[in-house]
Amino acid sequence: MRRTDVGNPDYFHKVVDCQWACPAHTNVPEYIRLIAQGRFDDAYIVNRQSNVFPGILGRTCDRPCEPACRRTRVDGKPVAICRLKRVAADHKSDISARIPRAPEQKNGKKIALVGAGPASLTVANDLMPLGYDITIFEKGPRPGGLMRINIPAFRLPEEVLDEEIGYIVDMGVKMKYNTPIDSLKELLDSNEFDSVFVGTGAPKGKELVIPGRYDSDQIFIGIEWLEAIHFGHVTSVGERVLIIGVGNTAMDCCRSSKRLGAKDVKVIARKTRKYFKASPWELEDAEEELIDIVENLQPVRFVIEDGKLKGMEFDQFKSEEIDGKLVQETIGRVILECDSVVLAIGQDNAFPWIERDIGLEFGKWDMPVVDKDTFMSTREGVFFGGDSAFGPANIIWAVEQGHQAAISIHQFCQGLPLTDRPPKGQTLASTKMGLHEWAYSNNYDPASRQKMIHVDLPVRFSNMTVEVEEGFTAEQTRKEVERCLNCDIQTNFTESACIECDACIDICPVDCLTMTVNEEEPELRTHLTAPAVQYDQALFVSGALKQTGRVMVKDENVCLHCGLCAERCPTFAWDMRKFVLHLPYAGAPVPESTVAQKEKVSL
């Protein structure tokens, strides 16, 4: 195999599994170490550089980082990354002075953002400090989009939204509330803006058109119903409620039903739990609130008697896994009694305000055709991001797409090619402080994952705005931060210093190191101290060692970053170095090829 290029930022980035899995690539290990040191302000700022909304996402994120966490390979439970993010947000002091500011002198470019959701707010966050004049058109009376109107206050308090959105709006963004855009053509024809970004989300709930659907006023669309609750238009619900669907919106609907007075709430799923779209912790929270989750039922009709909803009839299935696929057999029908039904079977985009004759193409599912790298549509200067670009996803995806769209908008307004993206960078700094001392905690802590404390059921049901999760205590935080394995502290090997004494191989607790004759990758993987059969992460392969010509090979997939190899090495051939990924944002230096191209064009 070729010698590993550790100068490529993606190599060590991929080793930091949590950061690699996060769409915004938040530096998770670094902010956890800062929390461990009680440096909550610094931890918050590290978070905010990439995910923009630490307090919001510390309560609502879908946590793609946690299934990737290397800790699961040790004791089966990931570090509570998301909840530690909330710790930083809840315990910081006034950090307003550390938020980027917009310059008094603008750069002469005006940008229109349609919708005040997380994607648009991220674009504004990135472009305002560069001197852009930003106007956000929002159809509602307040910013936040679906974060505000579709996530119940018992999960996401209003004051958290106001604070974090305020950091962006207070830069000087021009907010046009209660101002829906009814015609994109008119907005573009006004020639007032140099670029337009569409971040309107996926505001349309999917319908379930079966017999009886329009014969009762007690059948609701999930996201519309949650919005009505938010604005106080809905204050009660029937005692027996059926929620159709098992996504995260369905979980918000069923839990909201309990707070509106429902006594018997059932969530109806067509498939088995393995195939549910809701996050496992969302399901656990719902079941803690005594909500029944019923599997293997498919709606057939609404049961209406004398104009009143009495129940729903379902096909009932028997399910089994055959060759890894779910096979369902209809075994009969069943009627479940109910007084209200909430349909939470998905969301769609809705673009009736975008004309189809303005050079903006639409494709499958009537979605705009959007470049996945630049986020520009087929109409030059019109960009999309978040749910409006590629369909419903979590907030963190909208944030990352907002970052990328901001880069493109900046490139577009400066006359640079959109495809020339600012490059990533990295730094590697030694953490060695003494012979056997490192600037990080490298002892394995056997503590189990901490359980979030919830308020008692009677208290949480008393008010729609009582936050269920109380947050980690100081003792819980102390224990949880020590569970992190510091995967960003990388083993750095200097082959010229190696004397091939095998000390590192002898001491490695997981047998991830081998000195061997170099071979093609399939053969090399089988000849390691512990055969590396998983190809998820690359092998580290050194250059030829000076005494025997062999190579040092490391299986990154199982390394615990304990640093014992570096402690044992008598020649300092191994070192533990902190890897920091430098992510490009709007305004970052452009590659030389782009600069050359721009100069050529200007000539």
mmCIF file of N, CA and C in Angstrom, residues 120-178:
data_model
loop_
_atom_site.group_PDB
_atom_site.id
_atom_site.type_symbol
_atom_site.label_atom_id
_atom_site.label_comp_id
_atom_site.label_asym_id
_atom_site.label_seq_id
_atom_site.Cartn_x
_atom_site.Cartn_y
_atom_site.Cartn_z
ATOM 1 N N SER A 120 -31.971 29.699 6.333
ATOM 2 C CA SER A 120 -31.849 31.131 6.033
ATOM 3 C C SER A 120 -31.072 31.858 7.116
ATOM 4 N N LEU A 121 -31.350 31.528 8.375
ATOM 5 C CA LEU A 121 -30.648 32.186 9.480
ATOM 6 C C LEU A 121 -29.152 31.893 9.429
ATOM 7 N N THR A 122 -28.783 30.685 9.012
ATOM 8 C CA THR A 122 -27.368 30.343 8.887
ATOM 9 C C THR A 122 -26.715 31.146 7.779
ATOM 10 N N VAL A 123 -27.408 31.300 6.652
ATOM 11 C CA VAL A 123 -26.884 32.122 5.552
ATOM 12 C C VAL A 123 -26.646 33.552 6.053
ATOM 13 N N ALA A 124 -27.621 34.097 6.775
ATOM 14 C CA ALA A 124 -27.471 35.451 7.310
ATOM 15 C C ALA A 124 -26.305 35.518 8.289
ATOM 16 N N ASN A 125 -26.164 34.514 9.128
ATOM 17 C CA ASN A 125 -25.076 34.452 10.105
ATOM 18 C C ASN A 125 -23.708 34.517 9.428
ATOM 19 N N ASP A 126 -23.582 33.851 8.281
ATOM 20 C CA ASP A 126 -22.290 33.785 7.593
ATOM 21 C C ASP A 126 -22.008 35.005 6.721
ATOM 22 N N LEU A 127 -23.057 35.622 6.167
ATOM 23 C CA LEU A 127 -22.857 36.711 5.214
ATOM 24 C C LEU A 127 -22.871 38.101 5.844
ATOM 25 N N MET A 128 -23.577 38.270 6.940
ATOM 26 C CA MET A 128 -23.634 39.595 7.568
ATOM 27 C C MET A 128 -22.246 40.118 7.949
ATOM 28 N N PRO A 129 -21.373 39.305 8.547
ATOM 29 C CA PRO A 129 -20.041 39.819 8.912
ATOM 30 C C PRO A 129 -19.185 40.201 7.703
ATOM 31 N N LEU A 130 -19.600 39.782 6.503
ATOM 32 C CA LEU A 130 -18.848 40.116 5.295
ATOM 33 C C LEU A 130 -19.346 41.400 4.641
ATOM 34 N N GLY A 131 -20.334 42.030 5.268
ATOM 35 C CA GLY A 131 -20.796 43.319 4.752
ATOM 36 C C GLY A 131 -21.989 43.258 3.830
ATOM 37 N N TYR A 132 -22.641 42.103 3.741
ATOM 38 C CA TYR A 132 -23.818 42.004 2.873
ATOM 39 C C TYR A 132 -25.028 42.655 3.551
ATOM 40 N N ASP A 133 -25.899 43.193 2.723
ATOM 41 C CA ASP A 133 -27.168 43.770 3.178
ATOM 42 C C ASP A 133 -28.216 42.667 3.032
ATOM 43 N N ILE A 134 -28.667 42.141 4.169
ATOM 44 C CA ILE A 134 -29.547 40.962 4.161
ATOM 45 C C ILE A 134 -30.963 41.345 4.558
ATOM 46 N N THR A 135 -31.930 40.885 3.764
ATOM 47 C CA THR A 135 -33.347 41.033 4.092
ATOM 48 C C THR A 135 -33.988 39.653 4.135
ATOM 49 N N ILE A 136 -34.671 39.337 5.243
ATOM 50 C CA ILE A 136 -35.389 38.060 5.359
ATOM 51 C C ILE A 136 -36.882 38.331 5.287
ATOM 52 N N PHE A 137 -37.554 37.651 4.365
ATOM 53 C CA PHE A 137 -39.007 37.727 4.235
ATOM 54 C C PHE A 137 -39.623 36.520 4.944
ATOM 55 N N GLU A 138 -40.399 36.764 5.970
ATOM 56 C CA GLU A 138 -40.990 35.703 6.772
ATOM 57 C C GLU A 138 -42.513 35.872 6.828
ATOM 58 N N LYS A 139 -43.222 34.813 6.480
ATOM 59 C CA LYS A 139 -44.687 34.915 6.450
ATOM 60 C C LYS A 139 -45.303 34.998 7.838
ATOM 61 N N GLY A 140 -44.593 34.514 8.848
ATOM 62 C CA GLY A 140 -45.109 34.549 10.207
ATOM 63 C C GLY A 140 -44.703 35.790 10.965
ATOM 64 N N PRO A 141 -45.161 35.903 12.221
ATOM 65 C CA PRO A 141 -44.862 37.107 13.010
ATOM 66 C C PRO A 141 -43.511 37.066 13.716
ATOM 67 N N ARG A 142 -42.837 35.886 13.716
ATOM 68 C CA ARG A 142 -41.566 35.773 14.434
ATOM 69 C C ARG A 142 -40.634 34.826 13.672
ATOM 70 N N PRO A 143 -39.341 34.919 13.889
ATOM 71 C CA PRO A 143 -38.399 34.060 13.164
ATOM 72 C C PRO A 143 -38.265 32.678 13.803
ATOM 73 N N GLY A 144 -37.707 31.759 13.022
ATOM 74 C CA GLY A 144 -37.451 30.413 13.544
ATOM 75 C C GLY A 144 -38.014 29.309 12.676
ATOM 76 N N GLY A 145 -39.027 29.634 11.873
ATOM 77 C CA GLY A 145 -39.625 28.616 11.004
ATOM 78 C C GLY A 145 -40.205 27.470 11.801
ATOM 79 N N LEU A 146 -39.993 26.252 11.292
ATOM 80 C CA LEU A 146 -40.567 25.084 11.947
ATOM 81 C C LEU A 146 -39.944 24.824 13.309
ATOM 82 N N MET A 147 -38.747 25.382 13.569
ATOM 83 C CA MET A 147 -38.164 25.246 14.904
ATOM 84 C C MET A 147 -39.098 25.864 15.947
ATOM 85 N N ARG A 148 -39.748 26.943 15.556
ATOM 86 C CA ARG A 148 -40.602 27.640 16.511
ATOM 87 C C ARG A 148 -42.024 27.094 16.542
ATOM 88 N N ILE A 149 -42.583 26.815 15.386
ATOM 89 C CA ILE A 149 -44.022 26.493 15.367
ATOM 90 C C ILE A 149 -44.320 25.002 15.362
ATOM 91 N N ASN A 150 -43.323 24.162 15.091
ATOM 92 C CA ASN A 150 -43.598 22.729 15.021
ATOM 93 C C ASN A 150 -42.890 21.904 16.086
ATOM 94 N N ILE A 151 -41.938 22.493 16.808
ATOM 95 C CA ILE A 151 -41.324 21.781 17.928
ATOM 96 C C ILE A 151 -41.948 22.342 19.199
ATOM 97 N N PRO A 152 -42.659 21.509 19.954
ATOM 98 C CA PRO A 152 -43.383 22.018 21.131
ATOM 99 C C PRO A 152 -42.451 22.639 22.164
ATOM 100 N N ALA A 153 -42.985 23.590 22.918
ATOM 101 C CA ALA A 153 -42.197 24.301 23.926
ATOM 102 C C ALA A 153 -41.726 23.386 25.042
ATOM 103 N N PHE A 154 -42.407 22.243 25.253
ATOM 104 C CA PHE A 154 -41.931 21.340 26.312
ATOM 105 C C PHE A 154 -40.642 20.629 25.902
ATOM 106 N N ARG A 155 -40.274 20.732 24.634
ATOM 107 C CA ARG A 155 -38.981 20.239 24.171
ATOM 108 C C ARG A 155 -38.003 21.376 23.911
ATOM 109 N N LEU A 156 -38.501 22.502 23.417
ATOM 110 C CA LEU A 156 -37.647 23.622 23.039
ATOM 111 C C LEU A 156 -38.264 24.928 23.544
ATOM 112 N N PRO A 157 -37.807 25.419 24.700
ATOM 113 C CA PRO A 157 -38.389 26.639 25.267
ATOM 114 C C PRO A 157 -38.197 27.841 24.349
ATOM 115 N N GLU A 158 -39.174 28.719 24.376
ATOM 116 C CA GLU A 158 -39.160 29.893 23.504
ATOM 117 C C GLU A 158 -37.962 30.796 23.781
ATOM 118 N N GLU A 159 -37.544 30.892 25.049
ATOM 119 C CA GLU A 159 -36.436 31.790 25.371
ATOM 120 C C GLU A 159 -35.118 31.324 24.749
ATOM 121 N N VAL A 160 -34.970 30.004 24.559
ATOM 122 C CA VAL A 160 -33.763 29.486 23.915
ATOM 123 C C VAL A 160 -33.762 29.891 22.441
ATOM 124 N N LEU A 161 -34.898 29.759 21.788
ATOM 125 C CA LEU A 161 -35.025 30.193 20.396
ATOM 126 C C LEU A 161 -34.722 31.680 20.254
ATOM 127 N N ASP A 162 -35.343 32.481 21.113
ATOM 128 C CA ASP A 162 -35.186 33.933 21.011
ATOM 129 C C ASP A 162 -33.729 34.345 21.176
ATOM 130 N N GLU A 163 -33.032 33.716 22.119
ATOM 131 C CA GLU A 163 -31.640 34.096 22.366
ATOM 132 C C GLU A 163 -30.755 33.780 21.164
ATOM 133 N N GLU A 164 -30.829 32.549 20.668
ATOM 134 C CA GLU A 164 -29.895 32.143 19.625
ATOM 135 C C GLU A 164 -30.238 32.749 18.271
ATOM 136 N N ILE A 165 -31.505 32.911 17.984
ATOM 137 C CA ILE A 165 -31.888 33.602 16.751
ATOM 138 C C ILE A 165 -31.530 35.083 16.858
ATOM 139 N N GLY A 166 -31.654 35.618 18.078
ATOM 140 C CA GLY A 166 -31.339 37.024 18.303
ATOM 141 C C GLY A 166 -29.899 37.370 18.000
ATOM 142 N N TYR A 167 -28.971 36.427 18.266
ATOM 143 C CA TYR A 167 -27.564 36.688 17.956
ATOM 144 C C TYR A 167 -27.382 37.025 16.471
ATOM 145 N N ILE A 168 -28.203 36.412 15.624
ATOM 146 C CA ILE A 168 -28.092 36.622 14.175
ATOM 147 C C ILE A 168 -28.866 37.865 13.746
ATOM 148 N N VAL A 169 -30.119 37.939 14.157
ATOM 149 C CA VAL A 169 -30.968 39.071 13.752
ATOM 150 C C VAL A 169 -30.371 40.389 14.234
ATOM 151 N N ASP A 170 -29.774 40.368 15.429
ATOM 152 C CA ASP A 170 -29.233 41.598 16.002
ATOM 153 C C ASP A 170 -27.972 42.094 15.305
ATOM 154 N N MET A 171 -27.445 41.319 14.358
ATOM 155 C CA MET A 171 -26.328 41.829 13.549
ATOM 156 C C MET A 171 -26.785 42.950 12.623
ATOM 157 N N GLY A 172 -28.092 43.093 12.467
ATOM 158 C CA GLY A 172 -28.612 44.130 11.587
ATOM 159 C C GLY A 172 -29.385 43.601 10.404
ATOM 160 N N VAL A 173 -29.821 42.336 10.496
ATOM 161 C CA VAL A 173 -30.629 41.759 9.423
ATOM 162 C C VAL A 173 -31.964 42.507 9.340
ATOM 163 N N LYS A 174 -32.383 42.832 8.127
ATOM 164 C CA LYS A 174 -33.685 43.481 7.942
ATOM 165 C C LYS A 174 -34.759 42.409 7.909
ATOM 166 N N MET A 175 -35.609 42.396 8.923
ATOM 167 C CA MET A 175 -36.640 41.369 9.046
ATOM 168 C C MET A 175 -37.983 41.913 8.562
ATOM 169 N N LYS A 176 -38.567 41.225 7.585
ATOM 170 C CA LYS A 176 -39.879 41.577 7.069
ATOM 171 C C LYS A 176 -40.872 40.497 7.517
ATOM 172 N N TYR A 177 -41.445 40.682 8.721
ATOM 173 C CA TYR A 177 -42.388 39.712 9.257
ATOM 174 C C TYR A 177 -43.771 39.889 8.608
ATOM 175 N N ASN A 178 -44.572 38.817 8.699
ATOM 176 C CA ASN A 178 -45.921 38.831 8.113
ATOM 177 C C ASN A 178 -45.871 39.268 6.649
#
